[in-house]
mmCIF file with all atom_site columns, C-alpha atoms in Angstrom:
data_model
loop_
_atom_site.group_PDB
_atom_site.id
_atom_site.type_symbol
_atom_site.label_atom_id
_atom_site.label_alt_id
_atom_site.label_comp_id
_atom_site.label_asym_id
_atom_site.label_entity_id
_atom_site.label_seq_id
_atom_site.pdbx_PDB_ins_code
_atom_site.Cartn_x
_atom_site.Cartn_y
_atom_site.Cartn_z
_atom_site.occupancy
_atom_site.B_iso_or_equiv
_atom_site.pdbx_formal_charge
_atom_site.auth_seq_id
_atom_site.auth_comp_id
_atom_site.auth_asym_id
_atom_site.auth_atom_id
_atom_site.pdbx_PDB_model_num
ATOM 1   C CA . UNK A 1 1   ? 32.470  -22.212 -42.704 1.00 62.00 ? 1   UNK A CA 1
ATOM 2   C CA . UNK A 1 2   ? 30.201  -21.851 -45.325 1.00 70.00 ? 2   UNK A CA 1
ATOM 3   C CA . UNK A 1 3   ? 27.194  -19.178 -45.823 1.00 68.00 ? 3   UNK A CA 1
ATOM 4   C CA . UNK A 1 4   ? 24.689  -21.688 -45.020 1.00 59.00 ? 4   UNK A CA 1
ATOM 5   C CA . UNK A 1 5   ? 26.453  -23.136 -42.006 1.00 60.00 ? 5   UNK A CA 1
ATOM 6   C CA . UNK A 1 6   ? 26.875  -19.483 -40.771 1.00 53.00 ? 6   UNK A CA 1
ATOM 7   C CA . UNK A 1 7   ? 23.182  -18.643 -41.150 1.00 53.00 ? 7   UNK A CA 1
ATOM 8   C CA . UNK A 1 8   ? 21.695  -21.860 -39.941 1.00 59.00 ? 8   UNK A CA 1
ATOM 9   C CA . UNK A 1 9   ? 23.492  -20.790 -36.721 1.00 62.00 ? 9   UNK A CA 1
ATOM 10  C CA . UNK A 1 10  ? 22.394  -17.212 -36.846 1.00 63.00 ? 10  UNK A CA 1
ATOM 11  C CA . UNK A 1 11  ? 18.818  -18.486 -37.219 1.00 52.00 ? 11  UNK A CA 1
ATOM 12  C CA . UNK A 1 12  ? 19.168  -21.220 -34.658 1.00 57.00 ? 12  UNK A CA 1
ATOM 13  C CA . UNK A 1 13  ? 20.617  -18.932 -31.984 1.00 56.00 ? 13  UNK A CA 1
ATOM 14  C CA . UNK A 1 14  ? 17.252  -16.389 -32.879 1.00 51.00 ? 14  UNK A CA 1
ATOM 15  C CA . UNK A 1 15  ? 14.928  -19.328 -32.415 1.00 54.00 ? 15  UNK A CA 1
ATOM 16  C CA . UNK A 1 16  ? 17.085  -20.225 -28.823 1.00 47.00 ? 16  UNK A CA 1
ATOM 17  C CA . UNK A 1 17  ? 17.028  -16.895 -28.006 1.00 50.00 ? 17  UNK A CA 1
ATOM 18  C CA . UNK A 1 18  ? 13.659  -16.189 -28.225 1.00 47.00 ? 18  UNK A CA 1
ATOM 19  C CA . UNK A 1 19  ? 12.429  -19.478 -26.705 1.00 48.00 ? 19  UNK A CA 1
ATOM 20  C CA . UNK A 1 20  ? 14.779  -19.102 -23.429 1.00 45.00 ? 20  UNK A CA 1
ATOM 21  C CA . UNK A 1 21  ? 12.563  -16.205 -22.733 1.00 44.00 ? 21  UNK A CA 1
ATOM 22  C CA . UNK A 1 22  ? 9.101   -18.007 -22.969 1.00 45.00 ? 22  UNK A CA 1
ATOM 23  C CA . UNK A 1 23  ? 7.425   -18.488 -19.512 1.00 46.00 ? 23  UNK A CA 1
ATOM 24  C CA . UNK A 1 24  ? 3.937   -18.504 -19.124 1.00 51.00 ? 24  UNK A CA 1
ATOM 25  C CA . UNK A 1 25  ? 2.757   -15.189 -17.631 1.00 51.00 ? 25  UNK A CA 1
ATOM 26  C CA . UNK A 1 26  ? 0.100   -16.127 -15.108 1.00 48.00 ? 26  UNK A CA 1
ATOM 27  C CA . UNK A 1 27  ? 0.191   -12.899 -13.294 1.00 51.00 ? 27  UNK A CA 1
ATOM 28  C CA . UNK A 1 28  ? -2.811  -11.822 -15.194 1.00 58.00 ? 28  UNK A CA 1
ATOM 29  C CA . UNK A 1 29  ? -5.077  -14.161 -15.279 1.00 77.00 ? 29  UNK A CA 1
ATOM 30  C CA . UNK A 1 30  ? -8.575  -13.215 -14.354 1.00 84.00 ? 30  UNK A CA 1
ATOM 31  C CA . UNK A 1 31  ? -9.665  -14.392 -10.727 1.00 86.00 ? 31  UNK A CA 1
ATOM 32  C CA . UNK A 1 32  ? -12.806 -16.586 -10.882 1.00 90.00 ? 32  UNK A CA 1
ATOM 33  C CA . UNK A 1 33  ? -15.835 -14.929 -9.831  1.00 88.00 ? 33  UNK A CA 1
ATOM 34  C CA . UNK A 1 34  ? -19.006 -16.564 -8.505  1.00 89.00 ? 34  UNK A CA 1
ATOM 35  C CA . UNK A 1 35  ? -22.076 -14.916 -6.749  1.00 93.00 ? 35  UNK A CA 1
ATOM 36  C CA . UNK A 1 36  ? -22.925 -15.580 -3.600  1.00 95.00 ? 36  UNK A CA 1
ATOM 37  C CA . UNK A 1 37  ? -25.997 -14.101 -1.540  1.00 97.00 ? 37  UNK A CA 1
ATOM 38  C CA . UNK A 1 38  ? -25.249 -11.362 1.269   1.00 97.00 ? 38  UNK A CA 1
ATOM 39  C CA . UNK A 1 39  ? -23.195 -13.307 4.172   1.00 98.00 ? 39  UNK A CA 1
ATOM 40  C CA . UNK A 1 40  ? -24.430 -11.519 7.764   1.00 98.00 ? 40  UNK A CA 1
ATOM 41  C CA . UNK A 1 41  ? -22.527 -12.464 10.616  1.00 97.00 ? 41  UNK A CA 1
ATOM 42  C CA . UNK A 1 42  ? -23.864 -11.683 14.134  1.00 97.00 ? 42  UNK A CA 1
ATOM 43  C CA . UNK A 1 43  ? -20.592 -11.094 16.184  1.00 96.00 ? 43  UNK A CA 1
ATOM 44  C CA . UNK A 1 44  ? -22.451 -11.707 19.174  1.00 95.00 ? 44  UNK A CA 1
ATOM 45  C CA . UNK A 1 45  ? -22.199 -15.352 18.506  1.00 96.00 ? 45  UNK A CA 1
ATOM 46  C CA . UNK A 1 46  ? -19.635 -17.722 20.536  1.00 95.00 ? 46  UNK A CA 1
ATOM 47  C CA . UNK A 1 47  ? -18.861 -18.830 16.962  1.00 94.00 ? 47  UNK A CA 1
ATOM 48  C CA . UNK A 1 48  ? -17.687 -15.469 16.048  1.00 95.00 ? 48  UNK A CA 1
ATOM 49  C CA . UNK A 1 49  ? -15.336 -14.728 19.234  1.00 91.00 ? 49  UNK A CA 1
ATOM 50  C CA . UNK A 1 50  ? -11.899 -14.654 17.554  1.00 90.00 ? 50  UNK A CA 1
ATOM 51  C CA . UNK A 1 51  ? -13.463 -11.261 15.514  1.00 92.00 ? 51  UNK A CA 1
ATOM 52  C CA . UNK A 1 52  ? -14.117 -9.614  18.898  1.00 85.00 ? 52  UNK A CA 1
ATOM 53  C CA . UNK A 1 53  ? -10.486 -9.615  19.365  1.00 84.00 ? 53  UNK A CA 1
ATOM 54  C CA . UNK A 1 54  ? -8.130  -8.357  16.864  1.00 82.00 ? 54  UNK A CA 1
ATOM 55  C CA . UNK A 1 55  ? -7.940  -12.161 14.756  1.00 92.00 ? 55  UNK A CA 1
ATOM 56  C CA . UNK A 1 56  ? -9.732  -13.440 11.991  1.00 96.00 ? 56  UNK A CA 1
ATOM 57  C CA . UNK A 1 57  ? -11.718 -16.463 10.742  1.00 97.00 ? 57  UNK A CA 1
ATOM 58  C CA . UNK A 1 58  ? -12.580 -18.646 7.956   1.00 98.00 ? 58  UNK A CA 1
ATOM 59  C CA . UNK A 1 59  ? -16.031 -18.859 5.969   1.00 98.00 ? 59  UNK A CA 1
ATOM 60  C CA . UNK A 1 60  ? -17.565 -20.867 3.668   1.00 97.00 ? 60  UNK A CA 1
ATOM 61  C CA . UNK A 1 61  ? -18.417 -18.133 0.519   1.00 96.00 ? 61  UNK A CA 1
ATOM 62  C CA . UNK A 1 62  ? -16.599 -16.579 -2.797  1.00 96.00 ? 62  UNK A CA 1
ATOM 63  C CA . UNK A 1 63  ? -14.736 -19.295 -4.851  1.00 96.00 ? 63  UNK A CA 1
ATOM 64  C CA . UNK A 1 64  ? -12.262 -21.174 -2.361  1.00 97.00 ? 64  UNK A CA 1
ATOM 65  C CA . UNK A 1 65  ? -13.915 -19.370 0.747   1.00 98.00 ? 65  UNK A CA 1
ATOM 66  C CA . UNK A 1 66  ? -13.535 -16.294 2.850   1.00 98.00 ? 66  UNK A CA 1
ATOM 67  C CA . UNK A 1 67  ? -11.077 -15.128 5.734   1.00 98.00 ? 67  UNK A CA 1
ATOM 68  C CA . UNK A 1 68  ? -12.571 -12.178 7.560   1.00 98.00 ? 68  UNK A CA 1
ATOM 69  C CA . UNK A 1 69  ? -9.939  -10.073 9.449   1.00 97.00 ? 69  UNK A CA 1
ATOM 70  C CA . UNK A 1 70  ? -10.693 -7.056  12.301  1.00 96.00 ? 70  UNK A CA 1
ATOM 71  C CA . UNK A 1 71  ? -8.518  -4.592  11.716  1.00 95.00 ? 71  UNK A CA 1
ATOM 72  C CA . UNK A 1 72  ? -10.403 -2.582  14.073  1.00 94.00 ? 72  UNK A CA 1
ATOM 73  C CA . UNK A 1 73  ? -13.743 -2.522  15.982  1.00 92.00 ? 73  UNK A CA 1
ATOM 74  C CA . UNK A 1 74  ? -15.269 -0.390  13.272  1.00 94.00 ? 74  UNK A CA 1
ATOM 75  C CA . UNK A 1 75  ? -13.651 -2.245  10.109  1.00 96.00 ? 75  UNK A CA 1
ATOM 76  C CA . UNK A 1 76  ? -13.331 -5.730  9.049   1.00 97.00 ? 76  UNK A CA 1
ATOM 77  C CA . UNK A 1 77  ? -12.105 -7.171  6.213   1.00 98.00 ? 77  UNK A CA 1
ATOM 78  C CA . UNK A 1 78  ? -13.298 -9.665  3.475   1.00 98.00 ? 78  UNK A CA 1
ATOM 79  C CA . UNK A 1 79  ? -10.500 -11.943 1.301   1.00 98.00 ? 79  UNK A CA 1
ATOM 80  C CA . UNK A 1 80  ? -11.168 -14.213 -1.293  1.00 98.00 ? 80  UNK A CA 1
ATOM 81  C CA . UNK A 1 81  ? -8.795  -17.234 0.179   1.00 98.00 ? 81  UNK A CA 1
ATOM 82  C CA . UNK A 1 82  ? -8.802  -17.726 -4.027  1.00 97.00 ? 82  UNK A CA 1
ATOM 83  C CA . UNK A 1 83  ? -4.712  -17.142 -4.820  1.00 96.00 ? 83  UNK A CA 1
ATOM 84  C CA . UNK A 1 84  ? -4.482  -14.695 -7.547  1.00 95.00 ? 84  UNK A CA 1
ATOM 85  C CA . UNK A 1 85  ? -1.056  -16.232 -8.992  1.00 95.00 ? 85  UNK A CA 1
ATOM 86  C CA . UNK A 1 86  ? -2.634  -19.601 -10.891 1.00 93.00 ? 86  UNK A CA 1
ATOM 87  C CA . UNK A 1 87  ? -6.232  -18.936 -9.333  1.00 95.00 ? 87  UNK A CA 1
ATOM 88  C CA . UNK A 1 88  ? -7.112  -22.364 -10.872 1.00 94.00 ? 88  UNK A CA 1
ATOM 89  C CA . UNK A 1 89  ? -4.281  -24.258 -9.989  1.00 92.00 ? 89  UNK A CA 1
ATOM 90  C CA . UNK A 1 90  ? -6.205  -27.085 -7.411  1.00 93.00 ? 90  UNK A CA 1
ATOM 91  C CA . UNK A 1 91  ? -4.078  -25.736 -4.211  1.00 94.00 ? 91  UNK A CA 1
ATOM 92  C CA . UNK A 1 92  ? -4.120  -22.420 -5.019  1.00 95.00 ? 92  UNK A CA 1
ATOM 93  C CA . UNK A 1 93  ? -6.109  -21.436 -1.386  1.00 97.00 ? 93  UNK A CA 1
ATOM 94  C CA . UNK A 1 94  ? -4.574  -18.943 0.746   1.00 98.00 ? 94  UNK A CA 1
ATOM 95  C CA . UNK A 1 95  ? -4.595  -19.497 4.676   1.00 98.00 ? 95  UNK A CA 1
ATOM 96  C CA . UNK A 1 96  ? -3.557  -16.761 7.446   1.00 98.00 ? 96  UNK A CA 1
ATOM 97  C CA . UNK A 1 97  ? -0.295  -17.635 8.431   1.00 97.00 ? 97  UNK A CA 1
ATOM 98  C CA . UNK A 1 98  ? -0.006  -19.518 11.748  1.00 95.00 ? 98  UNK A CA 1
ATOM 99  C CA . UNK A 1 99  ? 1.898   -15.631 12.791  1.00 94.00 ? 99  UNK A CA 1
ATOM 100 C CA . UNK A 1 100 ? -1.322  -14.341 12.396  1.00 94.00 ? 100 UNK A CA 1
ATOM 101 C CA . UNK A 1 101 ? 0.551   -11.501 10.437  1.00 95.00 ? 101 UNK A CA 1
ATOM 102 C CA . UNK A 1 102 ? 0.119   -12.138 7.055   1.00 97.00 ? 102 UNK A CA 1
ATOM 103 C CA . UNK A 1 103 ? -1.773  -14.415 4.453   1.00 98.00 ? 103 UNK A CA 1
ATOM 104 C CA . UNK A 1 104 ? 0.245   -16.833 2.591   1.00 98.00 ? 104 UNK A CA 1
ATOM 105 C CA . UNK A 1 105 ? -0.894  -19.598 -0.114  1.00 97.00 ? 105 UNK A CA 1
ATOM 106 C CA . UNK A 1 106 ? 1.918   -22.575 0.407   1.00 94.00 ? 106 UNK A CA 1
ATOM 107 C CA . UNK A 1 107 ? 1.701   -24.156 -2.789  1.00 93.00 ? 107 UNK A CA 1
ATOM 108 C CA . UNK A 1 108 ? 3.195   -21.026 -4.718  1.00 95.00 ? 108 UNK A CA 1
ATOM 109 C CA . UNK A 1 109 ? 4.471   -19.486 -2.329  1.00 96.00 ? 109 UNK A CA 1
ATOM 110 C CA . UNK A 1 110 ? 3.323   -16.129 -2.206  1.00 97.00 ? 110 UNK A CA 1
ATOM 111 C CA . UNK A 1 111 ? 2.545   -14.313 0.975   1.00 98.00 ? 111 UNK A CA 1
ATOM 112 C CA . UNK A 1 112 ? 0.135   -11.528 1.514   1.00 98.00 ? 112 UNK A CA 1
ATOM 113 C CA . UNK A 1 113 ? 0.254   -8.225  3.027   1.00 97.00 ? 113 UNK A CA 1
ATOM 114 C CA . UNK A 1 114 ? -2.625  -7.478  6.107   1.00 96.00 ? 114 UNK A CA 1
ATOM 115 C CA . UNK A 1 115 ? -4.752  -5.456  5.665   1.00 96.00 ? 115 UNK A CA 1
ATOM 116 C CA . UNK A 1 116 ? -4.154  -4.400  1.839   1.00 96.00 ? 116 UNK A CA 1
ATOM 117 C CA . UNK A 1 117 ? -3.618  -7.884  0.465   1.00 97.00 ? 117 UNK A CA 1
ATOM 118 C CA . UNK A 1 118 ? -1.066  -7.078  -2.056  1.00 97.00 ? 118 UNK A CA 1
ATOM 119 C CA . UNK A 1 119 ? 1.937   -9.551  -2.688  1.00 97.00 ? 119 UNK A CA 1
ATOM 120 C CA . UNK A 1 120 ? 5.264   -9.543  -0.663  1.00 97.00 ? 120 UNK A CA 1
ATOM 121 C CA . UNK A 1 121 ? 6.993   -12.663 -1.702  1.00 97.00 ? 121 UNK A CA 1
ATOM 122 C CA . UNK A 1 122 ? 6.602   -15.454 -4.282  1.00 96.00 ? 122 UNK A CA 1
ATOM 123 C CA . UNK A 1 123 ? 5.558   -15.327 -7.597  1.00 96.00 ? 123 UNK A CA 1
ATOM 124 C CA . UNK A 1 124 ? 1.800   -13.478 -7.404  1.00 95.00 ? 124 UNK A CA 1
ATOM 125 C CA . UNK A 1 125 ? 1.716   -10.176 -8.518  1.00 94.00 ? 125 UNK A CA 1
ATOM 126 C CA . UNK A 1 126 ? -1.903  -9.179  -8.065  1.00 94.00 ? 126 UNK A CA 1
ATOM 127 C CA . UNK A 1 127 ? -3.462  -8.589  -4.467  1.00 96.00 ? 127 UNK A CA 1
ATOM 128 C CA . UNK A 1 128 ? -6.130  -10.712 -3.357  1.00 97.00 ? 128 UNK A CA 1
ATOM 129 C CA . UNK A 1 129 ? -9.642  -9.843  -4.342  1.00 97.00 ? 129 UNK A CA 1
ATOM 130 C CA . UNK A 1 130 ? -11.691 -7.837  -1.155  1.00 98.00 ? 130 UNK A CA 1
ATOM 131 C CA . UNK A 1 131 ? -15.197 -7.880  -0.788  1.00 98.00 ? 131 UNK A CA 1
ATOM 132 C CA . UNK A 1 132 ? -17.444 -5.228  0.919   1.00 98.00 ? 132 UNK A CA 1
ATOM 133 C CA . UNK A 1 133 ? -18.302 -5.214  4.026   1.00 98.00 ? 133 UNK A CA 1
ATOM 134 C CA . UNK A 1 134 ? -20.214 -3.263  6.395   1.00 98.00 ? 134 UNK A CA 1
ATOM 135 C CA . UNK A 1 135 ? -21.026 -2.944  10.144  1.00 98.00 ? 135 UNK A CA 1
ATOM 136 C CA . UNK A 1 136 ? -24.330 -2.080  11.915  1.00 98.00 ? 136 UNK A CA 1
ATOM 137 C CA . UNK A 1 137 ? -24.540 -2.842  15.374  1.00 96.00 ? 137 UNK A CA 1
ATOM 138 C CA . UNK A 1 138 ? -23.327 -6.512  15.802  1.00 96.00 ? 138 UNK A CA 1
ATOM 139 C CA . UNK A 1 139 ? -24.074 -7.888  12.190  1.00 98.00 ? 139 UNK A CA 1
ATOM 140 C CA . UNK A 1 140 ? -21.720 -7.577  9.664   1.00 98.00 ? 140 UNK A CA 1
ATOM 141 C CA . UNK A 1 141 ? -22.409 -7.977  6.060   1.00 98.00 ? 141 UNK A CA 1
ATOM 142 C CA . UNK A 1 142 ? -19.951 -9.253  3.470   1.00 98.00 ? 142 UNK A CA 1
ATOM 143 C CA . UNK A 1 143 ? -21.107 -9.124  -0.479  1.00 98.00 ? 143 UNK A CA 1
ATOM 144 C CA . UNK A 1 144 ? -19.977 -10.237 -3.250  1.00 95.00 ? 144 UNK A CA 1
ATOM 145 C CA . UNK A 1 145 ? -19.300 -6.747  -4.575  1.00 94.00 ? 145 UNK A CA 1
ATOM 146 C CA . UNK A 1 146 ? -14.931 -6.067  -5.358  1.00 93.00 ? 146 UNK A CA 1
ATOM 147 C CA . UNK A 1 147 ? -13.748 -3.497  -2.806  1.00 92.00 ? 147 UNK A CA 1
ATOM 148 C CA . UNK A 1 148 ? -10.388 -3.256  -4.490  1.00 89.00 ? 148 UNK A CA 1
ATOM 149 C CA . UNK A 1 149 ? -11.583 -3.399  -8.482  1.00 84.00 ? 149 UNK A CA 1
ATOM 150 C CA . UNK A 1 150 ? -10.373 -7.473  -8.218  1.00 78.00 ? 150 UNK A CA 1
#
């Protein structure tokens, strides 16, 4: 073997080497962001009757929509249903899971934890962006304000 021959394979290993490692890293890309006006919900409304029991429902709002979760009669919760692994992939919507115990997005597969909305499984890394809320009386308020810095 020859010089040559023995540092074209040196090289050509590096260049192997460092290509094997190469994945795209979409664990931080941003979430979009749109505004949306204040969303108040009267949960007096036969509409609103799976909040008045520990559940949860969908809204139209943020970028892919909303899911609104009680976790108790003085606190709900706001998601973005916007995955945060490849937030502009075209499926990348999250849905409660038919459990009711946790939030999952099927075409990555990543589930998310209630009522924190950080990742369990699958590939996301980041926790689902939370909006504020707040309750007076019967009418509950989402914005479009980050409650976790998402």
């Amino acid at each position: 073997m020859t010089i040559n021959s023995f540092l074209s394979i040196i090289v050509l290993s590096l260049i192997l080497i460092s290509y094997s490692g190469c994945e795209e890293d979409t664990s931080d890309i941003p979430l979009p962001f749109t505004d949306f006006p204040d969303i108040s919900i009267n949960l007096t409304l036969p509409e609103y009757q799976d909040l008045r029991t520990a559940g949860y429902i969908y809204i139209e709002g943020g970028v892919r929509g909303i899911i609104i979760y009680k976790e108790s009669d003085t606190n709900y919760i706001a998601y973005e249903r916007n995955c945060s692994f490849e937030p502009n992939s075209a499926c990348a919507t999250v849905d409660v899971h038919s459990s009711g115990f946790y939030m999952v997005d099927t075409c990555c597969g990543s589930n998310y934890n209630f009522p924190d909305a950080i990742p369990t499984t699958g590939p996301a890394r980041s926790p689902l962006r939370i909006y504020e809320t707040s309750l007076s009386g019967s009418t509950l308020t989402i914005r479009d304000e980050s409650a976790n810095g998402r």
